[in-house]
Short mmCIF file of C-alpha atoms and ligand atoms in Angstrom, two decimals:
data_model
loop_
_atom_site.label_atom_id
_atom_site.label_comp_id
_atom_site.label_asym_id
_atom_site.label_seq_id
_atom_site.Cartn_x
_atom_site.Cartn_y
_atom_site.Cartn_z
CA MET A 1 -5.34 -51.17 7.25
CA TRP A 2 -6.31 -47.57 7.84
CA GLN A 3 -6.20 -45.87 11.22
CA ALA A 4 -7.68 -42.42 10.75
CA GLU A 5 -9.15 -40.90 7.63
CA ALA A 6 -11.03 -37.94 6.28
CA VAL A 7 -13.37 -39.25 3.61
CA VAL A 8 -14.14 -36.48 1.12
CA ASP A 9 -17.26 -36.85 -1.03
CA LEU A 10 -16.39 -35.10 -4.29
CA GLY A 11 -19.89 -35.74 -5.59
CA ALA A 12 -21.12 -33.60 -2.72
CA VAL A 13 -18.65 -30.85 -3.67
CA ALA A 14 -19.81 -30.88 -7.29
CA GLY A 15 -23.45 -30.97 -6.19
CA ASN A 16 -22.95 -28.11 -3.75
CA VAL A 17 -21.43 -25.93 -6.45
CA ALA A 18 -24.25 -26.82 -8.84
CA HIS A 19 -26.74 -25.79 -6.15
CA LEU A 20 -24.90 -22.50 -5.56
CA ARG A 21 -24.86 -21.78 -9.27
CA GLY A 22 -28.63 -22.08 -9.25
CA LEU A 23 -28.82 -19.27 -6.68
CA THR A 24 -27.11 -16.63 -8.81
CA ARG A 25 -26.65 -15.22 -12.27
CA ALA A 26 -23.02 -14.48 -11.41
CA GLU A 27 -20.14 -16.84 -12.09
CA VAL A 28 -18.94 -18.94 -9.16
CA MET A 29 -15.36 -18.93 -7.89
CA ALA A 30 -14.70 -21.98 -5.73
CA VAL A 31 -12.33 -20.94 -2.95
CA VAL A 32 -9.82 -23.76 -2.37
CA LYS A 33 -7.29 -22.01 -0.12
CA ALA A 34 -5.79 -23.82 2.89
CA ASP A 35 -5.70 -27.09 0.95
CA GLY A 36 -9.37 -26.76 0.07
CA TYR A 37 -10.37 -26.01 3.68
CA GLY A 38 -8.58 -29.22 4.61
CA HIS A 39 -10.37 -31.34 2.01
CA GLY A 40 -7.54 -31.41 -0.56
CA ALA A 41 -7.20 -28.50 -2.99
CA VAL A 42 -6.63 -30.37 -6.25
CA PRO A 43 -9.46 -32.94 -6.03
CA VAL A 44 -11.86 -30.31 -4.68
CA ALA A 45 -10.93 -27.86 -7.46
CA ARG A 46 -11.62 -30.50 -10.11
CA ALA A 47 -14.96 -31.42 -8.51
CA ALA A 48 -15.98 -27.77 -8.18
CA LEU A 49 -15.21 -27.13 -11.84
CA ARG A 50 -17.25 -30.21 -12.68
CA GLY A 51 -20.11 -28.69 -10.67
CA GLY A 52 -20.02 -25.50 -12.69
CA ALA A 53 -17.49 -23.22 -10.99
CA THR A 54 -15.63 -21.17 -13.60
CA TRP A 55 -13.01 -19.65 -11.28
CA LEU A 56 -10.76 -20.84 -8.47
CA GLY A 57 -9.63 -18.70 -5.57
CA VAL A 58 -6.62 -19.24 -3.32
CA ALA A 59 -4.72 -17.22 -0.77
CA THR A 60 -1.05 -17.84 -1.58
CA LEU A 61 0.95 -18.23 -4.77
CA ASP A 62 2.18 -21.65 -3.65
CA GLU A 63 -1.45 -22.75 -3.50
CA ALA A 64 -2.00 -21.44 -7.02
CA TYR A 65 1.14 -23.17 -8.29
CA GLU A 66 -0.03 -26.47 -6.84
CA LEU A 67 -3.25 -26.24 -8.87
CA ARG A 68 -1.49 -25.17 -12.07
CA GLY A 69 1.08 -27.93 -11.49
CA ALA A 70 -1.77 -30.44 -11.43
CA GLY A 71 -2.82 -29.24 -14.87
CA ILE A 72 -5.82 -27.17 -13.75
CA ASP A 73 -6.05 -24.25 -16.17
CA ALA A 74 -9.22 -22.48 -14.97
CA PRO A 75 -9.11 -18.73 -14.24
CA MET A 76 -7.52 -18.36 -10.82
CA LEU A 77 -7.02 -15.52 -8.34
CA ALA A 78 -4.38 -15.50 -5.56
CA TRP A 79 -4.92 -12.67 -3.08
CA LEU A 80 -2.33 -12.99 -0.33
CA VAL A 81 1.11 -12.12 -1.66
CA THR A 82 3.81 -10.51 0.49
CA PRO A 83 5.64 -7.49 -0.98
CA GLY A 84 8.85 -8.54 -2.71
CA THR A 85 7.56 -11.95 -3.76
CA PRO A 86 8.69 -12.76 -7.33
CA LEU A 87 5.59 -12.53 -9.51
CA ALA A 88 6.87 -13.42 -12.97
CA GLY A 89 5.98 -17.08 -12.46
CA ALA A 90 2.42 -16.10 -11.61
CA VAL A 91 2.13 -13.97 -14.74
CA ARG A 92 3.55 -16.80 -16.86
CA ARG A 93 1.02 -19.23 -15.42
CA ASP A 94 -1.95 -16.88 -15.93
CA ILE A 95 -2.58 -16.54 -12.21
CA ASP A 96 -4.50 -13.35 -11.43
CA LEU A 97 -3.05 -11.22 -8.65
CA SER A 98 -4.65 -8.74 -6.29
CA ALA A 99 -3.37 -5.24 -5.67
CA ALA A 100 -4.50 -2.97 -2.86
CA THR A 101 -1.70 -0.41 -2.92
CA VAL A 102 0.20 1.44 -5.63
CA GLY A 103 3.30 -0.43 -4.45
CA GLN A 104 1.65 -3.81 -5.02
CA LEU A 105 0.35 -2.66 -8.39
CA ASP A 106 3.86 -1.56 -9.40
CA GLU A 107 5.22 -5.01 -8.54
CA VAL A 108 2.51 -6.67 -10.64
CA ALA A 109 3.14 -4.25 -13.53
CA ASP A 110 6.91 -4.88 -13.32
CA ALA A 111 6.27 -8.60 -13.61
CA GLY A 112 4.06 -7.98 -16.63
CA ARG A 113 6.73 -5.88 -18.32
CA ARG A 114 9.40 -8.47 -17.60
CA GLU A 115 7.24 -11.23 -19.06
CA GLY A 116 6.24 -9.11 -22.04
CA ARG A 117 2.53 -9.49 -21.41
CA ALA A 118 -0.18 -7.74 -19.44
CA ALA A 119 -0.30 -9.11 -15.89
CA ARG A 120 -3.88 -9.84 -14.83
CA VAL A 121 -4.82 -7.90 -11.72
CA HIS A 122 -7.83 -7.38 -9.46
CA LEU A 123 -7.90 -4.08 -7.54
CA LYS A 124 -9.00 -4.53 -3.96
CA ILE A 125 -11.17 -2.00 -2.13
CA ASP A 126 -11.56 -1.91 1.63
CA THR A 127 -15.28 -1.23 1.94
CA GLY A 128 -15.28 -1.61 5.70
CA LEU A 129 -13.72 -4.92 6.73
CA GLY A 130 -10.58 -3.06 7.75
CA ARG A 131 -8.24 -5.83 6.61
CA GLY A 132 -6.66 -5.79 3.12
CA GLY A 133 -7.80 -3.39 0.44
CA ALA A 134 -7.52 0.30 -0.34
CA THR A 135 -9.79 2.54 1.73
CA PRO A 136 -11.62 5.35 -0.11
CA GLN A 137 -8.73 7.66 0.82
CA TYR A 138 -6.21 5.56 -1.15
CA TRP A 139 -8.51 4.25 -3.88
CA PRO A 140 -8.31 7.15 -6.39
CA ASP A 141 -4.49 6.93 -6.55
CA LEU A 142 -4.67 3.16 -7.01
CA VAL A 143 -7.15 3.28 -9.89
CA THR A 144 -5.24 6.14 -11.55
CA ALA A 145 -2.01 4.14 -11.39
CA ALA A 146 -3.82 1.02 -12.64
CA ALA A 147 -5.36 2.88 -15.59
CA LYS A 148 -1.93 4.12 -16.57
CA ALA A 149 -0.30 0.68 -16.23
CA GLN A 150 -3.11 -0.78 -18.29
CA ALA A 151 -2.63 1.86 -21.01
CA ASP A 152 1.07 0.93 -21.03
CA GLY A 153 0.20 -2.73 -21.56
CA ALA A 154 1.82 -3.82 -18.27
CA VAL A 155 -1.42 -4.94 -16.61
CA GLU A 156 -4.94 -5.92 -17.50
CA VAL A 157 -7.41 -4.88 -14.81
CA VAL A 158 -9.63 -7.95 -14.79
CA GLY A 159 -11.47 -7.25 -11.56
CA THR A 160 -12.36 -4.89 -8.77
CA TRP A 161 -13.22 -6.53 -5.52
CA SER A 162 -13.85 -6.34 -1.81
CA HIS A 163 -14.77 -8.63 1.10
CA LEU A 164 -17.74 -8.55 3.48
CA ALA A 165 -17.38 -8.45 7.27
CA CYS A 166 -20.79 -9.54 8.59
CA ALA A 167 -22.76 -11.17 5.79
CA ASP A 168 -23.12 -14.24 8.05
CA GLU A 169 -25.38 -12.12 10.29
CA PRO A 170 -28.43 -11.51 8.07
CA GLY A 171 -29.72 -7.98 8.46
CA HIS A 172 -26.43 -6.63 9.77
CA PRO A 173 -26.31 -2.95 8.76
CA SER A 174 -22.64 -3.13 7.73
CA VAL A 175 -23.57 -5.11 4.60
CA ASP A 176 -25.55 -2.17 3.20
CA ARG A 177 -22.73 0.19 4.08
CA GLN A 178 -20.15 -2.03 2.39
CA LEU A 179 -22.33 -2.40 -0.68
CA ALA A 180 -22.69 1.39 -0.95
CA ALA A 181 -18.93 1.87 -0.52
CA PHE A 182 -18.30 -0.76 -3.19
CA THR A 183 -20.64 0.97 -5.63
CA ASP A 184 -18.95 4.32 -4.93
CA ALA A 185 -15.52 2.81 -5.54
CA LEU A 186 -16.65 1.26 -8.82
CA ALA A 187 -17.81 4.72 -9.95
CA VAL A 188 -14.39 6.19 -9.08
CA ALA A 189 -12.71 3.40 -11.07
CA GLU A 190 -14.98 4.04 -14.00
CA ARG A 191 -14.16 7.75 -13.99
CA ALA A 192 -10.50 6.71 -14.19
CA GLY A 193 -11.38 4.71 -17.30
CA LEU A 194 -11.56 1.25 -15.72
CA ARG A 195 -14.48 -1.07 -16.43
CA PRO A 196 -13.27 -4.50 -15.26
CA ALA A 197 -15.22 -7.53 -16.40
CA TYR A 198 -15.40 -8.96 -12.89
CA ARG A 199 -16.72 -6.97 -9.94
CA HIS A 200 -16.86 -9.27 -6.92
CA LEU A 201 -17.86 -8.80 -3.30
CA ALA A 202 -19.83 -11.81 -2.02
CA ASN A 203 -18.49 -14.72 0.02
CA SER A 204 -20.69 -17.74 0.78
CA ALA A 205 -22.85 -15.74 3.17
CA GLY A 206 -23.37 -12.98 0.61
CA LEU A 207 -24.12 -15.57 -2.05
CA LEU A 208 -26.70 -17.29 0.15
CA SER A 209 -28.39 -14.25 1.68
CA ARG A 210 -27.77 -11.10 -0.40
CA PRO A 211 -28.31 -11.34 -4.18
CA ASP A 212 -27.55 -7.62 -4.45
CA THR A 213 -23.92 -8.40 -3.55
CA HIS A 214 -23.39 -10.91 -6.36
CA PHE A 215 -22.26 -8.60 -9.21
CA ASP A 216 -20.30 -10.66 -11.80
CA LEU A 217 -18.65 -13.27 -9.60
CA VAL A 218 -19.20 -14.78 -6.15
CA ARG A 219 -16.43 -16.33 -4.07
CA ALA A 220 -17.82 -19.49 -2.50
CA GLY A 221 -15.65 -21.11 0.14
CA ILE A 222 -17.35 -22.89 3.02
CA SER A 223 -20.55 -23.54 1.05
CA THR A 224 -18.55 -25.46 -1.57
CA TYR A 225 -17.75 -27.92 1.21
CA GLY A 226 -21.41 -28.23 2.16
CA LEU A 227 -21.28 -26.16 5.34
CA SER A 228 -23.35 -23.05 5.89
CA PRO A 229 -21.95 -19.80 7.27
CA ILE A 230 -25.46 -18.95 8.51
CA ALA A 231 -27.06 -21.48 10.89
CA GLY A 232 -30.37 -22.81 9.62
CA TRP A 233 -30.40 -20.63 6.51
CA PRO A 234 -32.99 -22.05 4.04
CA ALA A 235 -30.91 -21.60 0.87
CA ALA A 236 -28.16 -23.64 2.54
CA ALA A 237 -30.39 -26.56 3.50
CA ALA A 238 -29.59 -28.43 0.28
CA LEU A 239 -25.83 -28.33 0.88
CA VAL A 240 -24.17 -31.65 1.74
CA PRO A 241 -21.13 -31.64 4.06
CA ALA A 242 -18.30 -33.24 2.09
CA MET A 243 -15.94 -34.38 4.83
CA THR A 244 -16.38 -37.33 7.19
CA LEU A 245 -13.66 -37.69 9.83
CA ARG A 246 -13.34 -41.11 11.37
CA ALA A 247 -10.84 -43.38 13.06
CA ARG A 248 -10.59 -47.00 14.13
CA ILE A 249 -10.69 -47.65 17.83
CA LEU A 250 -7.31 -48.80 19.14
CA VAL A 251 -8.52 -50.55 22.25
CA THR A 252 -11.67 -50.93 24.32
CA LYS A 253 -11.93 -52.03 27.92
CA ARG A 254 -14.43 -52.38 30.70
CA VAL A 255 -13.46 -50.36 33.75
CA PRO A 256 -15.13 -49.93 37.14
CA ALA A 257 -16.63 -46.75 38.53
CA GLY A 258 -13.96 -44.32 39.73
CA GLN A 259 -11.46 -44.88 36.90
CA GLY A 260 -9.58 -41.65 36.12
CA VAL A 261 -9.06 -40.97 32.41
CA SER A 262 -6.21 -39.26 30.48
CA TYR A 263 -3.70 -36.60 31.55
CA GLY A 264 -4.66 -34.71 34.67
CA LEU A 265 -7.36 -37.27 35.43
CA THR A 266 -10.00 -34.63 34.64
CA TYR A 267 -12.61 -37.33 34.02
CA THR A 268 -13.63 -40.09 36.38
CA THR A 269 -16.00 -42.84 35.29
CA PRO A 270 -19.29 -42.42 37.17
CA ARG A 271 -20.11 -46.16 36.92
CA GLU A 272 -18.79 -49.35 35.36
CA THR A 273 -18.41 -48.55 31.70
CA THR A 274 -16.54 -49.20 28.43
CA LEU A 275 -13.72 -46.88 27.45
CA ALA A 276 -12.68 -46.65 23.78
CA VAL A 277 -9.34 -45.14 22.73
CA VAL A 278 -9.40 -43.22 19.42
CA PRO A 279 -6.15 -42.48 17.50
CA LEU A 280 -6.64 -38.77 16.77
CA GLY A 281 -5.37 -35.88 18.86
CA TYR A 282 -4.55 -32.23 18.88
CA ALA A 283 -1.67 -32.78 16.44
CA ASP A 284 -4.37 -33.90 14.01
CA GLY A 285 -6.51 -30.82 14.58
CA ILE A 286 -8.75 -32.16 17.34
CA PRO A 287 -8.56 -29.16 19.65
CA ARG A 288 -7.50 -29.77 23.25
CA ALA A 289 -10.48 -27.56 24.07
CA ALA A 290 -12.62 -30.56 23.04
CA SER A 291 -11.51 -32.33 26.22
CA ASN A 292 -14.59 -33.61 28.08
CA ALA A 293 -16.73 -32.00 25.35
CA GLY A 294 -16.26 -33.26 21.77
CA PRO A 295 -19.07 -35.47 20.42
CA VAL A 296 -18.19 -38.81 18.78
CA LEU A 297 -20.32 -41.60 17.31
CA VAL A 298 -19.15 -44.84 18.90
CA GLY A 299 -21.01 -48.12 19.23
CA GLY A 300 -24.03 -46.77 17.39
CA ALA A 301 -24.61 -43.75 19.64
CA ARG A 302 -23.18 -40.33 20.28
CA HIS A 303 -20.82 -40.11 23.23
CA THR A 304 -18.49 -37.45 24.58
CA ILE A 305 -14.71 -37.34 24.77
CA ALA A 306 -13.70 -38.40 28.30
CA GLY A 307 -10.80 -36.46 29.80
CA ARG A 308 -8.13 -34.54 27.94
CA VAL A 309 -7.43 -34.77 24.24
CA CYS A 310 -3.78 -35.83 23.90
CA MET A 311 -1.43 -35.18 20.99
CA ASP A 312 -2.28 -38.42 19.19
CA GLN A 313 -5.30 -39.92 20.91
CA PHE A 314 -8.34 -39.38 23.07
CA VAL A 315 -10.72 -41.60 25.04
CA VAL A 316 -14.48 -41.93 24.75
CA ASP A 317 -16.77 -43.20 27.51
CA ALA A 318 -19.06 -45.48 25.52
CA GLY A 319 -21.21 -46.56 28.46
CA ASP A 320 -22.68 -50.01 27.89
CA ASP A 321 -22.95 -49.64 24.12
CA PRO A 322 -21.47 -52.46 22.05
CA VAL A 323 -18.02 -51.37 20.93
CA ALA A 324 -14.98 -53.47 20.09
CA ASP A 325 -11.32 -52.98 19.20
CA GLY A 326 -11.07 -51.87 15.56
CA ASP A 327 -14.60 -50.46 15.39
CA VAL A 328 -15.04 -47.16 13.61
CA ALA A 329 -15.52 -43.95 15.60
CA VAL A 330 -17.00 -41.07 13.59
CA LEU A 331 -16.14 -37.56 14.77
CA PHE A 332 -18.17 -35.69 12.20
CA GLY A 333 -19.82 -36.10 8.84
CA PRO A 334 -22.98 -35.07 7.01
CA GLY A 335 -25.02 -36.10 10.05
CA THR A 336 -27.24 -38.51 8.18
CA ASP A 337 -26.14 -41.65 10.06
CA GLY A 338 -26.36 -40.33 13.58
CA GLU A 339 -22.84 -38.89 13.58
CA PRO A 340 -22.14 -35.33 14.77
CA THR A 341 -21.49 -32.60 12.20
CA ALA A 342 -18.66 -30.08 11.90
CA ASP A 343 -21.25 -27.54 13.07
CA ASP A 344 -21.83 -29.60 16.22
CA TRP A 345 -18.09 -29.51 16.90
CA ALA A 346 -17.97 -25.78 16.18
CA ALA A 347 -20.77 -25.18 18.70
CA VAL A 348 -18.99 -27.20 21.40
CA LEU A 349 -15.73 -25.34 20.74
CA SER A 350 -17.22 -21.84 20.38
CA THR A 351 -15.76 -21.58 16.89
CA ILE A 352 -16.93 -21.96 13.28
CA SER A 353 -17.03 -25.02 11.05
CA TYR A 354 -14.29 -23.46 8.89
CA GLU A 355 -11.77 -23.94 11.69
CA VAL A 356 -12.94 -27.47 12.46
CA VAL A 357 -12.42 -28.82 8.93
CA SER A 358 -9.43 -26.75 7.83
CA ARG A 359 -7.28 -27.83 10.79
CA ILE A 360 -7.56 -31.58 10.21
CA GLY A 361 -3.96 -32.67 9.71
CA PRO A 362 -2.29 -35.01 7.23
CA ARG A 363 -2.14 -38.06 9.51
CA ALA A 364 -5.83 -38.53 8.78
CA ARG A 365 -5.35 -39.76 5.25
CA ARG A 366 -7.64 -38.20 2.66
CA VAL A 367 -9.85 -40.70 0.85
CA TYR A 368 -11.88 -39.51 -2.11
CA VAL A 369 -15.25 -40.86 -3.17
CA GLY A 370 -17.97 -39.69 -5.49
CA ALA A 371 -15.94 -38.58 -8.52
CA PRO A 372 -15.71 -40.35 -11.88
CA ASP A 373 -12.03 -41.18 -11.29
CA THR A 374 -12.49 -42.42 -7.72
CA ASP A 375 -15.59 -44.45 -8.38
CA PRO A 376 -15.67 -46.25 -11.74
CA ALA A 377 -19.34 -47.14 -11.19
CA ALA A 378 -20.38 -43.48 -10.93
C1 PLP B 1 -11.84 -17.30 2.39
C2 PLP B 1 -12.35 -16.22 1.53
C3 PLP B 1 -13.56 -16.34 0.85
C4 PLP B 1 -14.52 -17.49 1.07
O1 PLP B 1 -15.29 -17.22 2.20
P1 PLP B 1 -16.45 -18.25 2.66
O2 PLP B 1 -17.07 -17.58 3.81
O3 PLP B 1 -15.73 -19.51 3.02
O4 PLP B 1 -17.33 -18.42 1.49
C5 PLP B 1 -13.93 -15.35 -0.03
N1 PLP B 1 -13.13 -14.28 -0.23
C6 PLP B 1 -11.98 -14.10 0.45
C7 PLP B 1 -11.17 -12.90 0.21
C8 PLP B 1 -11.55 -15.05 1.36
O5 PLP B 1 -10.41 -14.87 2.02
#
């Protein structure tokens, strides 16, 4: 008997990637960091590859090792590695690494030398995001060092890359500036003798809205999961949200008007009504900020969380709708059966869908549907 679950439609993931592929001549890297944005990195990676992704992207080396450990041998880039982290295992497993400083490049090259093979590296440019990456001031030294390490056989410069700051705001002038800075940096790299096979800049928003940012490879994260980084964007309309979060109601009860609900008694029933207790809380990634605000499908209609979200549970005021112990409450899903979407939750919480899905914790068991191995009839 299940209590709370995140149902992940892997057919939707594969279909989303196939749709994204149709929008570009570039190859598609499915970004499966943070356990596949909470969906489960290994099953999502397999579904994305089935849909036509040819690369996988992760943040940390542990995430990359999990995928390799599951037997996934697609090209893979890990971009968030702390200085001093042993890299030989990454080189051995053909995991591409990113370098944004000469120091990082030296560590990658050392690992290549130790393993007796060229370590695959992507050089990262800061074109304006102001996060990782070498700014134009540092870039010439980085590409010079990389060209030398490549000539020595210690590294293979597979890619040059950068990340966009505001592509989710169509028309934002920073995108043009970043594109120009990227093009300039590629020219500097070329003068140093580097012509990497993969130049990559676009995230989902760039993929959906700016074909001139696609280059050789696009890094598709949120769109892989069927969510759009740009509200109402036409090219995203065909995406299908992959995750449905639901739980079985623990208990329902009729209460009179004036009943206080949950810690602090911040909600009081305005009339006689039915309360339904749902076994998900802030420890499961339902933000406490959703108190008296989060939308939930209960008893065939959308209702709102009543009172504070607790660590393990919250209460819904279901009015006079028919709802019984053990019924299913749906927090979000594709939105096709009247349930709220992750975007609805993001709007209520003043955040983005990325945060809503990626924070769902492990107590909501992951259930996979829509893949050949989960559904023998498919
Ligand atoms: C997370 C991430 C992406 C994916 O971004 P989306 O907006 O989810 O498509 C791409 N590139 C980098 C460097 C990232 O960290």
